[in-house]
Amino acid sequence: MNECAYGRSKSGDEGEECIAELGAALRVHGLTLPSLGVDPVTYAGRQPRPLVSLGNCNVETARALAAVLRAAAGERQAGG
């Protein structure tokens, strides 16, 4: 798993980089989360730990995302 998953921020741009990475991975599967972004409130502390806001999506997109995640989980289980 990458650093984004654990909330460790090495730079102020890491949140945006993580958003770009996630957005690109979603697009590979034909998915878009229209509200995908960094929660600005999480930059407020002395040691900012940006949180990724996945936002809202319609039911069709949520089901498609669930299908992609189930398929990925199946591939991992099959691969050992």
CSV table of N, CA, C and O in Angstrom, one decimal:
chain,number,residue,atom,x,y,z
A,1,MET,N,0.8,-1.2,0.0
A,1,MET,CA,0.0,0.0,0.0
A,1,MET,C,0.9,1.2,0.0
A,1,MET,O,2.0,1.2,0.6
A,2,ASN,N,0.4,2.3,-0.6
A,2,ASN,CA,1.3,3.5,-0.7
A,2,ASN,C,1.1,4.4,0.6
A,2,ASN,O,0.3,4.1,1.4
A,3,GLU,N,1.9,5.4,0.7
A,3,GLU,CA,1.9,6.2,1.8
A,3,GLU,C,0.6,7.0,2.0
A,3,GLU,O,0.2,7.3,3.1
A,4,CYS,N,-0.1,7.2,0.9
A,4,CYS,CA,-1.4,7.9,1.0
A,4,CYS,C,-2.4,7.2,1.9
A,4,CYS,O,-3.1,7.8,2.6
A,5,ALA,N,-2.3,5.9,1.9
A,5,ALA,CA,-3.2,5.1,2.7
A,5,ALA,C,-3.1,5.3,4.2
A,5,ALA,O,-4.0,5.0,5.0
A,6,TYR,N,-1.9,5.7,4.6
A,6,TYR,CA,-1.6,5.8,6.1
A,6,TYR,C,-1.6,7.2,6.6
A,6,TYR,O,-1.3,7.4,7.7
A,7,GLY,N,-1.9,8.2,5.8
A,7,GLY,CA,-2.1,9.6,6.2
A,7,GLY,C,-0.7,10.2,6.5
A,7,GLY,O,-0.7,11.2,7.2
A,8,ARG,N,0.4,9.7,6.0
A,8,ARG,CA,1.7,10.3,6.2
A,8,ARG,C,1.9,11.3,5.1
A,8,ARG,O,2.0,10.9,3.9
A,9,SER,N,2.1,12.5,5.5
A,9,SER,CA,2.3,13.6,4.4
A,9,SER,C,3.7,14.0,4.5
A,9,SER,O,4.2,14.6,5.5
A,10,LYS,N,4.5,13.9,3.4
A,10,LYS,CA,5.9,14.3,3.3
A,10,LYS,C,5.9,15.7,2.8
A,10,LYS,O,6.9,16.4,3.0
A,11,SER,N,4.9,16.1,2.0
A,11,SER,CA,4.9,17.5,1.5
A,11,SER,C,3.5,18.0,1.3
A,11,SER,O,2.6,17.2,1.4
A,12,GLY,N,3.4,19.3,1.1
A,12,GLY,CA,2.0,19.8,1.0
A,12,GLY,C,1.4,19.4,-0.3
A,12,GLY,O,0.1,19.5,-0.4
A,13,ASP,N,2.1,18.9,-1.3
A,13,ASP,CA,1.6,18.5,-2.5
A,13,ASP,C,1.2,17.0,-2.5
A,13,ASP,O,0.6,16.5,-3.5
A,14,GLU,N,1.5,16.3,-1.5
A,14,GLU,CA,1.3,14.8,-1.5
A,14,GLU,C,-0.2,14.5,-1.6
A,14,GLU,O,-0.6,13.6,-2.3
A,15,GLY,N,-1.1,15.3,-1.0
A,15,GLY,CA,-2.5,15.1,-1.1
A,15,GLY,C,-3.0,15.2,-2.5
A,15,GLY,O,-3.7,14.4,-3.0
A,16,GLU,N,-2.5,16.2,-3.2
A,16,GLU,CA,-2.9,16.4,-4.6
A,16,GLU,C,-2.3,15.3,-5.5
A,16,GLU,O,-3.0,14.9,-6.4
A,17,GLU,N,-1.1,14.9,-5.2
A,17,GLU,CA,-0.5,13.8,-6.0
A,17,GLU,C,-1.3,12.5,-5.8
A,17,GLU,O,-1.5,11.7,-6.7
A,18,CYS,N,-1.8,12.3,-4.6
A,18,CYS,CA,-2.6,11.1,-4.3
A,18,CYS,C,-3.9,11.1,-5.0
A,18,CYS,O,-4.4,10.1,-5.5
A,19,ILE,N,-4.5,12.3,-5.0
A,19,ILE,CA,-5.8,12.5,-5.8
A,19,ILE,C,-5.6,12.2,-7.3
A,19,ILE,O,-6.4,11.5,-7.9
A,20,ALA,N,-4.5,12.7,-7.8
A,20,ALA,CA,-4.2,12.4,-9.2
A,20,ALA,C,-4.0,10.9,-9.5
A,20,ALA,O,-4.5,10.4,-10.5
A,21,GLU,N,-3.3,10.3,-8.6
A,21,GLU,CA,-3.0,8.8,-8.7
A,21,GLU,C,-4.3,8.1,-8.6
A,21,GLU,O,-4.6,7.2,-9.5
A,22,LEU,N,-5.2,8.4,-7.7
A,22,LEU,CA,-6.4,7.7,-7.5
A,22,LEU,C,-7.4,8.0,-8.7
A,22,LEU,O,-8.0,7.1,-9.3
A,23,GLY,N,-7.4,9.2,-9.1
A,23,GLY,CA,-8.2,9.6,-10.3
A,23,GLY,C,-7.8,8.8,-11.5
A,23,GLY,O,-8.7,8.3,-12.3
A,24,ALA,N,-6.5,8.7,-11.8
A,24,ALA,CA,-6.0,8.0,-12.9
A,24,ALA,C,-6.4,6.5,-12.8
A,24,ALA,O,-6.8,5.9,-13.8
A,25,ALA,N,-6.2,5.9,-11.7
A,25,ALA,CA,-6.6,4.5,-11.5
A,25,ALA,C,-8.1,4.3,-11.7
A,25,ALA,O,-8.5,3.3,-12.3
A,26,LEU,N,-8.9,5.2,-11.3
A,26,LEU,CA,-10.4,5.1,-11.5
A,26,LEU,C,-10.7,5.2,-13.0
A,26,LEU,O,-11.5,4.4,-13.5
A,27,ARG,N,-10.0,6.1,-13.7
A,27,ARG,CA,-10.3,6.3,-15.1
A,27,ARG,C,-9.9,5.1,-15.9
A,27,ARG,O,-10.6,4.8,-16.9
A,28,VAL,N,-8.9,4.3,-15.5
A,28,VAL,CA,-8.6,3.1,-16.2
A,28,VAL,C,-9.8,2.1,-16.3
A,28,VAL,O,-9.9,1.4,-17.2
A,29,HIS,N,-10.6,2.2,-15.2
A,29,HIS,CA,-11.8,1.4,-15.2
A,29,HIS,C,-13.1,2.1,-15.6
A,29,HIS,O,-14.2,1.6,-15.4
A,30,GLY,N,-12.9,3.2,-16.2
A,30,GLY,CA,-14.0,4.0,-16.7
A,30,GLY,C,-14.8,4.7,-15.6
A,30,GLY,O,-16.0,5.0,-15.8
A,31,LEU,N,-14.2,4.9,-14.5
A,31,LEU,CA,-14.9,5.5,-13.3
A,31,LEU,C,-14.4,6.9,-13.1
A,31,LEU,O,-13.3,7.2,-13.2
A,32,THR,N,-15.3,7.8,-12.6
A,32,THR,CA,-15.0,9.1,-12.2
A,32,THR,C,-15.8,9.4,-10.9
A,32,THR,O,-17.0,9.2,-10.8
A,33,LEU,N,-15.1,9.9,-9.9
A,33,LEU,CA,-15.7,10.4,-8.7
A,33,LEU,C,-15.7,11.9,-8.8
A,33,LEU,O,-14.6,12.6,-8.6
A,34,PRO,N,-16.8,12.6,-9.1
A,34,PRO,CA,-16.8,14.0,-9.4
A,34,PRO,C,-16.4,14.9,-8.3
A,34,PRO,O,-15.9,16.0,-8.5
A,35,SER,N,-16.5,14.5,-7.0
A,35,SER,CA,-16.2,15.3,-5.9
A,35,SER,C,-14.8,14.9,-5.3
A,35,SER,O,-14.5,15.4,-4.2
A,36,LEU,N,-14.0,14.1,-6.0
A,36,LEU,CA,-12.7,13.7,-5.5
A,36,LEU,C,-11.8,14.9,-5.3
A,36,LEU,O,-11.7,15.7,-6.2
A,37,GLY,N,-11.3,15.0,-4.1
A,37,GLY,CA,-10.4,16.1,-3.8
A,37,GLY,C,-9.8,15.9,-2.4
A,37,GLY,O,-10.0,15.0,-1.7
A,38,VAL,N,-9.0,16.9,-2.0
A,38,VAL,CA,-8.4,16.9,-0.7
A,38,VAL,C,-9.3,17.8,0.2
A,38,VAL,O,-9.7,18.9,-0.2
A,39,ASP,N,-9.5,17.3,1.4
A,39,ASP,CA,-10.3,18.0,2.4
A,39,ASP,C,-9.5,19.2,2.9
A,39,ASP,O,-8.5,18.9,3.6
A,40,PRO,N,-9.8,20.4,2.6
A,40,PRO,CA,-9.0,21.6,3.0
A,40,PRO,C,-8.8,21.7,4.5
A,40,PRO,O,-7.8,22.2,5.0
A,41,VAL,N,-9.8,21.3,5.3
A,41,VAL,CA,-9.7,21.5,6.7
A,41,VAL,C,-8.5,20.7,7.3
A,41,VAL,O,-7.9,21.1,8.3
A,42,THR,N,-8.1,19.6,6.7
A,42,THR,CA,-7.1,18.8,7.2
A,42,THR,C,-5.7,19.4,7.0
A,42,THR,O,-4.7,18.8,7.5
A,43,TYR,N,-5.6,20.5,6.3
A,43,TYR,CA,-4.3,21.2,6.2
A,43,TYR,C,-4.1,22.2,7.3
A,43,TYR,O,-3.1,22.9,7.4
A,44,ALA,N,-5.0,22.3,8.3
A,44,ALA,CA,-5.1,23.4,9.3
A,44,ALA,C,-4.0,23.2,10.4
A,44,ALA,O,-3.7,24.2,11.0
A,45,GLY,N,-3.6,22.0,10.7
A,45,GLY,CA,-2.7,21.9,11.8
A,45,GLY,C,-1.2,22.2,11.5
A,45,GLY,O,-0.9,22.6,10.4
A,46,ARG,N,-0.4,22.1,12.6
A,46,ARG,CA,1.0,22.4,12.4
A,46,ARG,C,1.7,21.3,11.5
A,46,ARG,O,2.6,21.6,10.8
A,47,GLN,N,1.2,20.1,11.7
A,47,GLN,CA,1.7,19.0,10.8
A,47,GLN,C,0.5,18.5,10.0
A,47,GLN,O,-0.2,17.6,10.4
A,48,PRO,N,0.3,19.1,8.9
A,48,PRO,CA,-0.9,18.8,8.1
A,48,PRO,C,-0.9,17.3,7.6
A,48,PRO,O,0.1,16.8,7.2
A,49,ARG,N,-2.0,16.7,7.8
A,49,ARG,CA,-2.2,15.3,7.3
A,49,ARG,C,-3.5,15.3,6.4
A,49,ARG,O,-4.6,15.1,6.9
A,50,PRO,N,-3.3,15.6,5.1
A,50,PRO,CA,-4.4,15.8,4.2
A,50,PRO,C,-5.2,14.5,4.1
A,50,PRO,O,-4.7,13.4,4.1
A,51,LEU,N,-6.5,14.6,4.2
A,51,LEU,CA,-7.4,13.5,4.0
A,51,LEU,C,-8.0,13.6,2.5
A,51,LEU,O,-8.3,14.7,2.1
A,52,VAL,N,-8.1,12.5,1.9
A,52,VAL,CA,-8.7,12.4,0.6
A,52,VAL,C,-10.2,12.3,0.7
A,52,VAL,O,-10.8,11.5,1.4
A,53,SER,N,-10.9,13.3,0.1
A,53,SER,CA,-12.4,13.3,0.2
A,53,SER,C,-12.9,12.6,-1.1
A,53,SER,O,-12.7,13.1,-2.2
A,54,LEU,N,-13.5,11.4,-1.0
A,54,LEU,CA,-14.0,10.7,-2.1
A,54,LEU,C,-15.3,11.3,-2.6
A,54,LEU,O,-15.7,11.2,-3.8
A,55,GLY,N,-16.0,12.0,-1.7
A,55,GLY,CA,-17.2,12.8,-2.1
A,55,GLY,C,-18.4,11.9,-2.5
A,55,GLY,O,-18.5,10.7,-2.1
A,56,ASN,N,-19.3,12.4,-3.2
A,56,ASN,CA,-20.5,11.8,-3.6
A,56,ASN,C,-20.5,11.2,-5.0
A,56,ASN,O,-19.7,11.8,-5.9
A,57,CYS,N,-21.2,10.2,-5.3
A,57,CYS,CA,-21.4,9.7,-6.7
A,57,CYS,C,-22.7,9.1,-6.8
A,57,CYS,O,-23.4,8.8,-5.8
A,58,ASN,N,-23.2,8.8,-8.0
A,58,ASN,CA,-24.5,8.2,-8.2
A,58,ASN,C,-24.4,6.7,-8.0
A,58,ASN,O,-23.3,6.1,-7.8
A,59,VAL,N,-25.6,6.1,-7.9
A,59,VAL,CA,-25.7,4.7,-7.6
A,59,VAL,C,-24.9,3.8,-8.7
A,59,VAL,O,-24.3,2.9,-8.3
A,60,GLU,N,-25.1,4.2,-9.9
A,60,GLU,CA,-24.4,3.5,-11.0
A,60,GLU,C,-22.9,3.4,-10.8
A,60,GLU,O,-22.2,2.4,-10.9
A,61,THR,N,-22.3,4.6,-10.5
A,61,THR,CA,-20.9,4.7,-10.2
A,61,THR,C,-20.5,3.9,-9.0
A,61,THR,O,-19.4,3.2,-9.0
A,62,ALA,N,-21.3,3.9,-7.9
A,62,ALA,CA,-21.0,3.2,-6.7
A,62,ALA,C,-21.0,1.7,-7.0
A,62,ALA,O,-20.1,1.0,-6.5
A,63,ARG,N,-21.9,1.2,-7.8
A,63,ARG,CA,-22.0,-0.2,-8.1
A,63,ARG,C,-20.8,-0.6,-9.0
A,63,ARG,O,-20.2,-1.7,-8.8
A,64,ALA,N,-20.4,0.3,-9.9
A,64,ALA,CA,-19.3,0.0,-10.8
A,64,ALA,C,-18.0,-0.1,-10.0
A,64,ALA,O,-17.1,-1.0,-10.2
A,65,LEU,N,-17.8,0.8,-9.0
A,65,LEU,CA,-16.7,0.8,-8.1
A,65,LEU,C,-16.6,-0.4,-7.3
A,65,LEU,O,-15.6,-1.1,-7.1
A,66,ALA,N,-17.8,-0.9,-6.8
A,66,ALA,CA,-17.8,-2.1,-6.0
A,66,ALA,C,-17.4,-3.3,-6.8
A,66,ALA,O,-16.7,-4.2,-6.3
A,67,ALA,N,-17.9,-3.3,-8.1
A,67,ALA,CA,-17.5,-4.4,-9.0
A,67,ALA,C,-16.0,-4.5,-9.2
A,67,ALA,O,-15.4,-5.6,-9.2
A,68,VAL,N,-15.4,-3.3,-9.4
A,68,VAL,CA,-14.0,-3.3,-9.6
A,68,VAL,C,-13.2,-3.7,-8.4
A,68,VAL,O,-12.2,-4.5,-8.5
A,69,LEU,N,-13.7,-3.3,-7.2
A,69,LEU,CA,-13.0,-3.7,-6.0
A,69,LEU,C,-13.2,-5.2,-5.7
A,69,LEU,O,-12.2,-5.9,-5.3
A,70,ARG,N,-14.4,-5.8,-6.0
A,70,ARG,CA,-14.6,-7.2,-5.8
A,70,ARG,C,-13.7,-8.0,-6.8
A,70,ARG,O,-13.0,-9.0,-6.4
A,71,ALA,N,-13.5,-7.5,-8.0
A,71,ALA,CA,-12.7,-8.2,-9.0
A,71,ALA,C,-11.2,-8.1,-8.6
A,71,ALA,O,-10.5,-9.1,-8.7
A,72,ALA,N,-10.8,-7.0,-8.1
A,72,ALA,CA,-9.4,-6.9,-7.6
A,72,ALA,C,-9.1,-7.8,-6.4
A,72,ALA,O,-8.1,-8.4,-6.3
A,73,ALA,N,-10.1,-7.9,-5.5
A,73,ALA,CA,-10.0,-8.8,-4.3
A,73,ALA,C,-9.9,-10.2,-4.8
A,73,ALA,O,-9.1,-11.0,-4.3
A,74,GLY,N,-10.7,-10.6,-5.8
A,74,GLY,CA,-10.6,-12.0,-6.3
A,74,GLY,C,-9.3,-12.3,-7.0
A,74,GLY,O,-8.7,-13.4,-6.8
A,75,GLU,N,-8.7,-11.3,-7.7
A,75,GLU,CA,-7.4,-11.5,-8.3
A,75,GLU,C,-6.3,-11.7,-7.2
A,75,GLU,O,-5.4,-12.5,-7.4
A,76,ARG,N,-6.4,-10.9,-6.1
A,76,ARG,CA,-5.4,-11.1,-5.1
A,76,ARG,C,-5.5,-12.5,-4.4
A,76,ARG,O,-4.5,-13.1,-4.1
A,77,GLN,N,-6.8,-12.9,-4.2
A,77,GLN,CA,-6.9,-14.2,-3.5
A,77,GLN,C,-6.5,-15.3,-4.4
A,77,GLN,O,-5.8,-16.3,-4.0
A,78,ALA,N,-6.7,-15.2,-5.7
A,78,ALA,CA,-6.3,-16.2,-6.7
A,78,ALA,C,-4.7,-16.2,-6.8
A,78,ALA,O,-4.1,-17.3,-7.0
A,79,GLY,N,-4.1,-15.0,-6.7
A,79,GLY,CA,-2.7,-14.9,-6.8
A,79,GLY,C,-1.9,-15.3,-5.6
A,79,GLY,O,-0.7,-15.5,-5.6
A,80,GLY,N,-2.6,-15.5,-4.5
A,80,GLY,CA,-1.9,-16.0,-3.3
A,80,GLY,C,-1.7,-14.9,-2.3
A,80,GLY,O,-1.0,-14.8,-1.4
